[in-house]
Amino acid sequence: MWYDIWVMEKTFQIAIDGPVAAGKGTTAKMVAARLGYLYVDTGAMYRCLALYTKQNNIEFSDEQKIAKLLEESSPKVELSIPSETEKDGRLCTVKLNGEDVSWQIRTEEISSGVSVITQYSGVRDYITPLAREIGKTQNVVMEGREITTVVLPDADLKIYMDADPKERAMRRHRELMSRGEDVTYQAVYDQLVERDKRDSERTIAPLKKAKNAWILDTTGMTIDQVAQVIVAKVEEMK
Ligand code: DC
């Protein structure tokens, strides 16, 4: 008698955590492209839920209403590699209930709102299984705040990416200005410090260094240099 045995090949997971503008997104995308892996921006998934909250006229501070909204309507959050027609500087294409919201989720209002709602267990319990499932089925470079500690604690390579706060604020300010947002460096710096504090002091899934994470300080490094050292490390591991 013949038996067919399917063995699901274990995926290679690269998990990256770190504070705002440490370079996670652009680097992760570049590393993913060089290795042929999928880039997963979990921050974008949470941003979708902040946008969804706003679309439903619910205050970001209303934890119960947000939990009920997610439970009752289960919004669809999808990430994909930008197609030829979508290549407009975005790192990935983000869809909320089928609508392309890749840029709508990047405003300062959503940035502020998302750092409030990510403190809620109903919000985290909605995204964590989605992200974990993606990592099980494909080789990924996944970035966020608790990927190395909660979502993929057994990832093959765990990285904590950091940079000097002034340099991070400068990078973020430059990015916002290039998108035409009228905001001062000081305002960006203050908001970044505030968001870092909220992300690392929250009781649920705070941003912290995983025990065996590789600490990568990107101060003074170009994105290309950071991507190169990560790809070299992966090649060394294989
Ligand atoms: O990386 P980002 O700026 O797009 O993240 C948006 C917000 O979501 C930020 O306040 C941190 C939070 N976040 C989180 O709590 N967990 C993640 N895995 C990703 C982002």
Tab-separated table of C-alpha atoms and ligand atoms in Angstrom:
chain	number	residue	atom	x	y	z
A	1	MET	CA	0.000	0.000	0.000
A	2	TRP	CA	1.246	3.435	-0.894
A	3	TYR	CA	1.024	6.385	1.390
A	4	ASP	CA	1.583	9.902	0.271
A	5	ILE	CA	3.334	11.905	2.894
A	6	TRP	CA	3.438	15.643	2.598
A	7	VAL	CA	6.103	17.289	4.688
A	8	MET	CA	5.586	21.012	4.950
A	9	GLU	CA	8.969	22.600	4.553
A	10	LYS	CA	9.863	24.920	7.398
A	11	THR	CA	9.888	28.521	6.321
A	12	PHE	CA	12.852	30.843	6.938
A	13	GLN	CA	11.734	33.682	9.171
A	14	ILE	CA	13.542	36.961	9.695
A	15	ALA	CA	11.920	38.984	12.473
A	16	ILE	CA	12.792	42.640	12.990
A	17	ASP	CA	11.676	44.894	15.841
A	18	GLY	CA	12.656	48.411	16.742
A	19	PRO	CA	11.382	51.931	17.402
A	20	VAL	CA	9.882	54.402	14.911
A	21	ALA	CA	12.123	55.239	11.923
A	22	ALA	CA	14.964	52.906	12.918
A	23	GLY	CA	15.026	51.889	9.250
A	24	LYS	CA	13.030	48.668	9.630
A	25	GLY	CA	10.620	49.142	6.718
A	26	THR	CA	12.953	50.133	3.911
A	27	THR	CA	15.631	47.710	5.024
A	28	ALA	CA	13.194	44.813	5.446
A	29	LYS	CA	11.771	45.438	2.010
A	30	MET	CA	15.242	45.503	0.432
A	31	VAL	CA	16.347	42.340	2.255
A	32	ALA	CA	13.118	40.585	1.232
A	33	ALA	CA	13.620	41.554	-2.416
A	34	ARG	CA	17.245	40.344	-2.416
A	35	LEU	CA	16.372	37.004	-0.826
A	36	GLY	CA	13.085	36.516	-2.678
A	37	TYR	CA	11.133	36.540	0.599
A	38	LEU	CA	7.851	38.235	1.406
A	39	TYR	CA	8.056	41.572	3.212
A	40	VAL	CA	5.447	41.833	5.980
A	41	ASP	CA	4.806	45.255	7.475
A	42	THR	CA	2.748	44.537	10.605
A	43	GLY	CA	2.569	48.255	11.448
A	44	ALA	CA	0.569	48.693	8.230
A	45	MET	CA	-1.848	45.998	9.387
A	46	TYR	CA	-2.427	47.887	12.641
A	47	ARG	CA	-2.707	51.172	10.729
A	48	CYS	CA	-5.590	49.634	8.744
A	49	LEU	CA	-7.463	49.064	11.969
A	50	ALA	CA	-6.869	52.685	13.024
A	51	LEU	CA	-8.226	53.855	9.670
A	52	TYR	CA	-11.182	51.511	10.032
A	53	THR	CA	-11.887	52.978	13.480
A	54	LYS	CA	-11.883	56.472	11.981
A	55	GLN	CA	-14.071	55.422	9.042
A	56	ASN	CA	-16.619	54.180	11.568
A	57	ASN	CA	-16.504	57.457	13.512
A	58	ILE	CA	-15.212	55.801	16.656
A	59	GLU	CA	-12.752	57.613	18.950
A	60	PHE	CA	-9.314	55.985	19.185
A	61	SER	CA	-9.762	56.103	22.968
A	62	ASP	CA	-12.901	53.936	22.895
A	63	GLU	CA	-11.450	50.467	23.453
A	64	GLN	CA	-14.782	48.695	23.922
A	65	LYS	CA	-16.387	50.062	20.777
A	66	ILE	CA	-13.304	49.199	18.730
A	67	ALA	CA	-13.261	45.629	20.078
A	68	LYS	CA	-16.969	45.242	19.270
A	69	LEU	CA	-16.494	46.692	15.799
A	70	LEU	CA	-13.714	44.198	14.983
A	71	GLU	CA	-15.639	41.297	16.422
A	72	GLU	CA	-18.790	42.101	14.513
A	73	SER	CA	-17.430	43.154	11.146
A	74	SER	CA	-14.038	41.372	10.794
A	75	PRO	CA	-12.421	43.846	8.376
A	76	LYS	CA	-10.198	42.269	5.721
A	77	VAL	CA	-6.567	43.394	5.863
A	78	GLU	CA	-4.312	42.386	2.974
A	79	LEU	CA	-0.656	43.074	2.153
A	80	SER	CA	0.954	42.500	-1.223
A	81	ILE	CA	4.023	43.383	-3.264
A	82	PRO	CA	3.209	46.540	-5.312
A	83	SER	CA	2.232	45.685	-8.881
A	84	GLU	CA	3.721	47.648	-11.823
A	85	THR	CA	0.867	50.197	-11.729
A	86	GLU	CA	1.086	50.576	-7.959
A	87	LYS	CA	4.786	51.444	-7.811
A	88	ASP	CA	4.611	54.997	-6.432
A	89	GLY	CA	7.180	54.856	-3.639
A	90	ARG	CA	5.109	52.645	-1.323
A	91	LEU	CA	6.861	49.774	0.436
A	92	CYS	CA	3.890	47.477	0.065
A	93	THR	CA	0.298	47.614	-1.097
A	94	VAL	CA	-2.173	47.623	1.745
A	95	LYS	CA	-5.845	46.880	1.257
A	96	LEU	CA	-8.652	47.343	3.729
A	97	ASN	CA	-11.842	45.528	2.719
A	98	GLY	CA	-10.554	45.514	-0.855
A	99	GLU	CA	-9.774	49.253	-1.013
A	100	ASP	CA	-6.187	50.402	-1.600
A	101	VAL	CA	-5.341	52.424	1.539
A	102	SER	CA	-1.532	52.317	1.195
A	103	TRP	CA	-1.233	56.108	1.567
A	104	GLN	CA	-4.323	56.879	3.648
A	105	ILE	CA	-2.788	54.942	6.542
A	106	ARG	CA	0.393	57.065	6.524
A	107	THR	CA	-0.960	60.400	7.803
A	108	GLU	CA	0.114	61.816	11.160
A	109	GLU	CA	-3.476	61.434	12.441
A	110	ILE	CA	-3.402	57.698	11.791
A	111	SER	CA	0.149	57.434	13.183
A	112	SER	CA	-1.072	58.963	16.416
A	113	GLY	CA	-4.268	56.929	16.540
A	114	VAL	CA	-2.575	53.622	15.816
A	115	SER	CA	-0.167	53.993	18.702
A	116	VAL	CA	-3.211	54.332	20.989
A	117	ILE	CA	-5.245	51.405	19.642
A	118	THR	CA	-2.287	48.989	19.575
A	119	GLN	CA	-2.473	49.021	23.370
A	120	TYR	CA	-5.814	47.189	23.239
A	121	SER	CA	-5.944	43.393	23.503
A	122	GLY	CA	-8.884	43.175	21.068
A	123	VAL	CA	-6.770	44.904	18.425
A	124	ARG	CA	-3.637	42.821	19.043
A	125	ASP	CA	-5.607	39.565	19.123
A	126	TYR	CA	-6.989	40.454	15.698
A	127	ILE	CA	-3.625	41.001	13.971
A	128	THR	CA	-1.256	38.569	15.762
A	129	PRO	CA	-2.778	35.332	14.349
A	130	LEU	CA	-2.946	36.841	10.855
A	131	ALA	CA	0.748	37.772	10.946
A	132	ARG	CA	1.778	34.450	12.489
A	133	GLU	CA	-0.068	32.526	9.791
A	134	ILE	CA	1.727	34.425	7.006
A	135	GLY	CA	5.082	33.522	8.591
A	136	LYS	CA	4.148	29.849	8.696
A	137	THR	CA	3.386	29.566	5.022
A	138	GLN	CA	6.102	31.698	3.392
A	139	ASN	CA	9.700	32.808	3.867
A	140	VAL	CA	9.314	36.234	5.404
A	141	VAL	CA	11.026	39.372	6.565
A	142	MET	CA	8.497	40.573	9.108
A	143	GLU	CA	8.879	43.816	10.997
A	144	GLY	CA	7.050	45.416	13.900
A	145	ARG	CA	7.430	45.881	17.645
A	146	GLU	CA	6.877	42.405	19.123
A	147	ILE	CA	7.687	40.119	16.200
A	148	THR	CA	10.813	38.698	17.887
A	149	THR	CA	9.089	38.303	21.251
A	150	VAL	CA	5.437	37.400	20.551
A	151	VAL	CA	4.559	36.772	16.892
A	152	LEU	CA	7.592	34.727	15.751
A	153	PRO	CA	9.665	34.087	18.907
A	154	ASP	CA	11.334	31.109	17.204
A	155	ALA	CA	12.309	33.025	14.070
A	156	ASP	CA	15.573	31.913	12.443
A	157	LEU	CA	17.032	35.406	12.704
A	158	LYS	CA	15.854	37.974	15.240
A	159	ILE	CA	16.975	41.563	14.922
A	160	TYR	CA	16.464	44.578	17.166
A	161	MET	CA	17.099	47.593	14.966
A	162	ASP	CA	17.757	50.943	16.582
A	163	ALA	CA	19.274	54.370	15.825
A	164	ASP	CA	19.874	57.636	17.611
A	165	PRO	CA	16.483	59.386	18.240
A	166	LYS	CA	17.632	62.645	16.598
A	167	GLU	CA	18.639	60.810	13.456
A	168	ARG	CA	15.386	58.866	13.464
A	169	ALA	CA	13.376	62.093	13.771
A	170	MET	CA	15.419	63.603	10.924
A	171	ARG	CA	14.690	60.595	8.677
A	172	ARG	CA	10.980	60.720	9.511
A	173	HIS	CA	10.838	64.510	8.987
A	174	ARG	CA	12.501	64.177	5.575
A	175	GLU	CA	10.038	61.437	4.592
A	176	LEU	CA	7.003	63.529	5.609
A	177	MET	CA	8.293	66.663	3.853
A	178	SER	CA	8.888	64.687	0.664
A	179	ARG	CA	5.240	63.667	0.796
A	180	GLY	CA	4.204	67.313	1.117
A	181	GLU	CA	3.194	67.199	4.801
A	182	ASP	CA	3.804	70.554	6.442
A	183	VAL	CA	5.363	69.661	9.781
A	184	THR	CA	8.352	70.948	11.775
A	185	TYR	CA	11.331	68.831	12.812
A	186	GLN	CA	10.582	69.578	16.475
A	187	ALA	CA	6.977	68.357	16.157
A	188	VAL	CA	8.191	65.141	14.510
A	189	TYR	CA	10.835	64.649	17.225
A	190	ASP	CA	8.302	65.197	20.034
A	191	GLN	CA	5.797	62.810	18.476
A	192	LEU	CA	8.483	60.160	17.926
A	193	VAL	CA	9.583	60.313	21.579
A	194	GLU	CA	5.940	60.078	22.664
A	195	ARG	CA	5.260	57.065	20.400
A	196	ASP	CA	8.452	55.288	21.509
A	197	LYS	CA	7.366	55.757	25.109
A	198	ARG	CA	3.865	54.413	24.436
A	199	ASP	CA	5.198	51.433	22.430
A	200	SER	CA	7.727	50.402	25.064
A	201	GLU	CA	5.729	51.164	28.202
A	202	ARG	CA	2.434	49.544	27.273
A	203	THR	CA	1.571	46.460	29.320
A	204	ILE	CA	0.560	44.339	26.351
A	205	ALA	CA	3.274	43.225	23.867
A	206	PRO	CA	5.642	46.144	24.542
A	207	LEU	CA	8.633	46.912	22.329
A	208	LYS	CA	11.652	45.267	23.946
A	209	LYS	CA	14.842	43.475	22.996
A	210	ALA	CA	14.370	39.709	22.720
A	211	LYS	CA	16.956	37.763	24.726
A	212	ASN	CA	18.876	36.408	21.762
A	213	ALA	CA	18.222	39.199	19.281
A	214	TRP	CA	21.001	40.712	17.189
A	215	ILE	CA	21.184	44.411	18.144
A	216	LEU	CA	21.746	46.428	15.010
A	217	ASP	CA	22.407	50.161	15.448
A	218	THR	CA	21.811	51.861	12.093
A	219	THR	CA	22.994	55.345	13.142
A	220	GLY	CA	25.146	56.734	10.335
A	221	MET	CA	24.482	53.759	8.068
A	222	THR	CA	22.704	53.873	4.726
A	223	ILE	CA	19.753	51.574	4.090
A	224	ASP	CA	21.861	49.720	1.556
A	225	GLN	CA	24.620	49.075	4.106
A	226	VAL	CA	22.106	47.775	6.649
A	227	ALA	CA	20.479	45.484	4.067
A	228	GLN	CA	23.897	44.189	3.038
A	229	VAL	CA	24.925	43.165	6.556
A	230	ILE	CA	21.609	41.371	7.093
A	231	VAL	CA	21.784	39.480	3.783
A	232	ALA	CA	25.404	38.513	4.549
A	233	LYS	CA	24.322	37.186	7.946
A	234	VAL	CA	21.518	35.109	6.393
A	235	GLU	CA	23.896	33.675	3.793
A	236	GLU	CA	26.324	32.767	6.570
A	237	MET	CA	23.522	30.938	8.430
A	238	LYS	CA	22.486	28.808	5.462
B	1	DC	O1	5.835	50.741	12.281
B	1	DC	P1	4.666	51.701	12.228
B	1	DC	O2	5.020	53.127	12.573
B	1	DC	O3	3.902	51.633	10.947
B	1	DC	O4	3.681	51.189	13.372
B	1	DC	C1	2.474	51.827	13.640
B	1	DC	C2	2.139	51.708	15.110
B	1	DC	O5	1.769	50.379	15.433
B	1	DC	C3	3.237	52.103	16.080
B	1	DC	O6	2.685	52.902	17.112
B	1	DC	C4	3.706	50.814	16.671
B	1	DC	C5	2.539	49.888	16.498
B	1	DC	N1	2.933	48.524	16.172
B	1	DC	C6	2.764	47.554	17.114
B	1	DC	O7	2.349	47.845	18.239
B	1	DC	N2	3.087	46.275	16.813
B	1	DC	C7	3.549	45.955	15.601
B	1	DC	N3	3.855	44.696	15.339
B	1	DC	C8	3.723	46.948	14.611
B	1	DC	C9	3.418	48.231	14.924
